[in-house]
Amino acid sequence: LNEIKTHIFIQAVFYIRKMVNWVIRLCTFITSNNY
């Protein structure tokens, strides 16, 4: 059970980091095209 919890936690952290990175890229794209 503990192994499964750890695996889910790692997957969640990876997914959150990916989403944060995507949001940062999107914000950078918007601000760079904001005349």
PDB file of C-alpha atoms in Angstrom:
ATOM      1  CA  LEU A   1       0.000   0.000   0.000  1.00  0.00           C
ATOM      2  CA  ASN A   2       2.815   2.403   0.864  1.00  0.00           C
ATOM      3  CA  GLU A   3       4.547   1.721  -2.479  1.00  0.00           C
ATOM      4  CA  ILE A   4       1.343   2.547  -4.343  1.00  0.00           C
ATOM      5  CA  LYS A   5       0.942   5.796  -2.390  1.00  0.00           C
ATOM      6  CA  THR A   6       4.527   6.780  -3.192  1.00  0.00           C
ATOM      7  CA  HIS A   7       4.009   5.978  -6.884  1.00  0.00           C
ATOM      8  CA  ILE A   8       0.824   8.075  -7.031  1.00  0.00           C
ATOM      9  CA  PHE A   9       2.586  10.932  -5.215  1.00  0.00           C
ATOM     10  CA  ILE A  10       5.529  10.864  -7.678  1.00  0.00           C
ATOM     11  CA  GLN A  11       3.120  10.809 -10.644  1.00  0.00           C
ATOM     12  CA  ALA A  12       1.165  13.731  -9.160  1.00  0.00           C
ATOM     13  CA  VAL A  13       4.325  15.793  -8.567  1.00  0.00           C
ATOM     14  CA  PHE A  14       5.496  15.076 -12.135  1.00  0.00           C
ATOM     15  CA  TYR A  15       2.097  16.076 -13.548  1.00  0.00           C
ATOM     16  CA  ILE A  16       1.953  19.286 -11.454  1.00  0.00           C
ATOM     17  CA  ARG A  17       5.481  20.267 -12.533  1.00  0.00           C
ATOM     18  CA  LYS A  18       4.515  19.648 -16.176  1.00  0.00           C
ATOM     19  CA  MET A  19       1.405  21.807 -15.803  1.00  0.00           C
ATOM     20  CA  VAL A  20       3.355  24.618 -14.082  1.00  0.00           C
ATOM     21  CA  ASN A  21       5.971  24.533 -16.853  1.00  0.00           C
ATOM     22  CA  TRP A  22       3.204  24.707 -19.485  1.00  0.00           C
ATOM     23  CA  VAL A  23       1.548  27.667 -17.737  1.00  0.00           C
ATOM     24  CA  ILE A  24       4.892  29.512 -17.519  1.00  0.00           C
ATOM     25  CA  ARG A  25       5.501  28.923 -21.241  1.00  0.00           C
ATOM     26  CA  LEU A  26       1.982  30.120 -22.056  1.00  0.00           C
ATOM     27  CA  CYS A  27       2.380  33.278 -19.941  1.00  0.00           C
ATOM     28  CA  THR A  28       5.766  33.997 -21.538  1.00  0.00           C
ATOM     29  CA  PHE A  29       4.209  33.558 -24.994  1.00  0.00           C
ATOM     30  CA  ILE A  30       1.332  35.922 -24.148  1.00  0.00           C
ATOM     31  CA  THR A  31       3.546  38.616 -22.615  1.00  0.00           C
ATOM     32  CA  SER A  32       6.053  38.451 -25.494  1.00  0.00           C
ATOM     33  CA  ASN A  33       3.223  39.037 -28.016  1.00  0.00           C
ATOM     34  CA  ASN A  34       1.562  41.750 -25.918  1.00  0.00           C
ATOM     35  CA  TYR A  35       2.396  44.968 -27.777  1.00  0.00           C
TER      36      TYR A  35
END
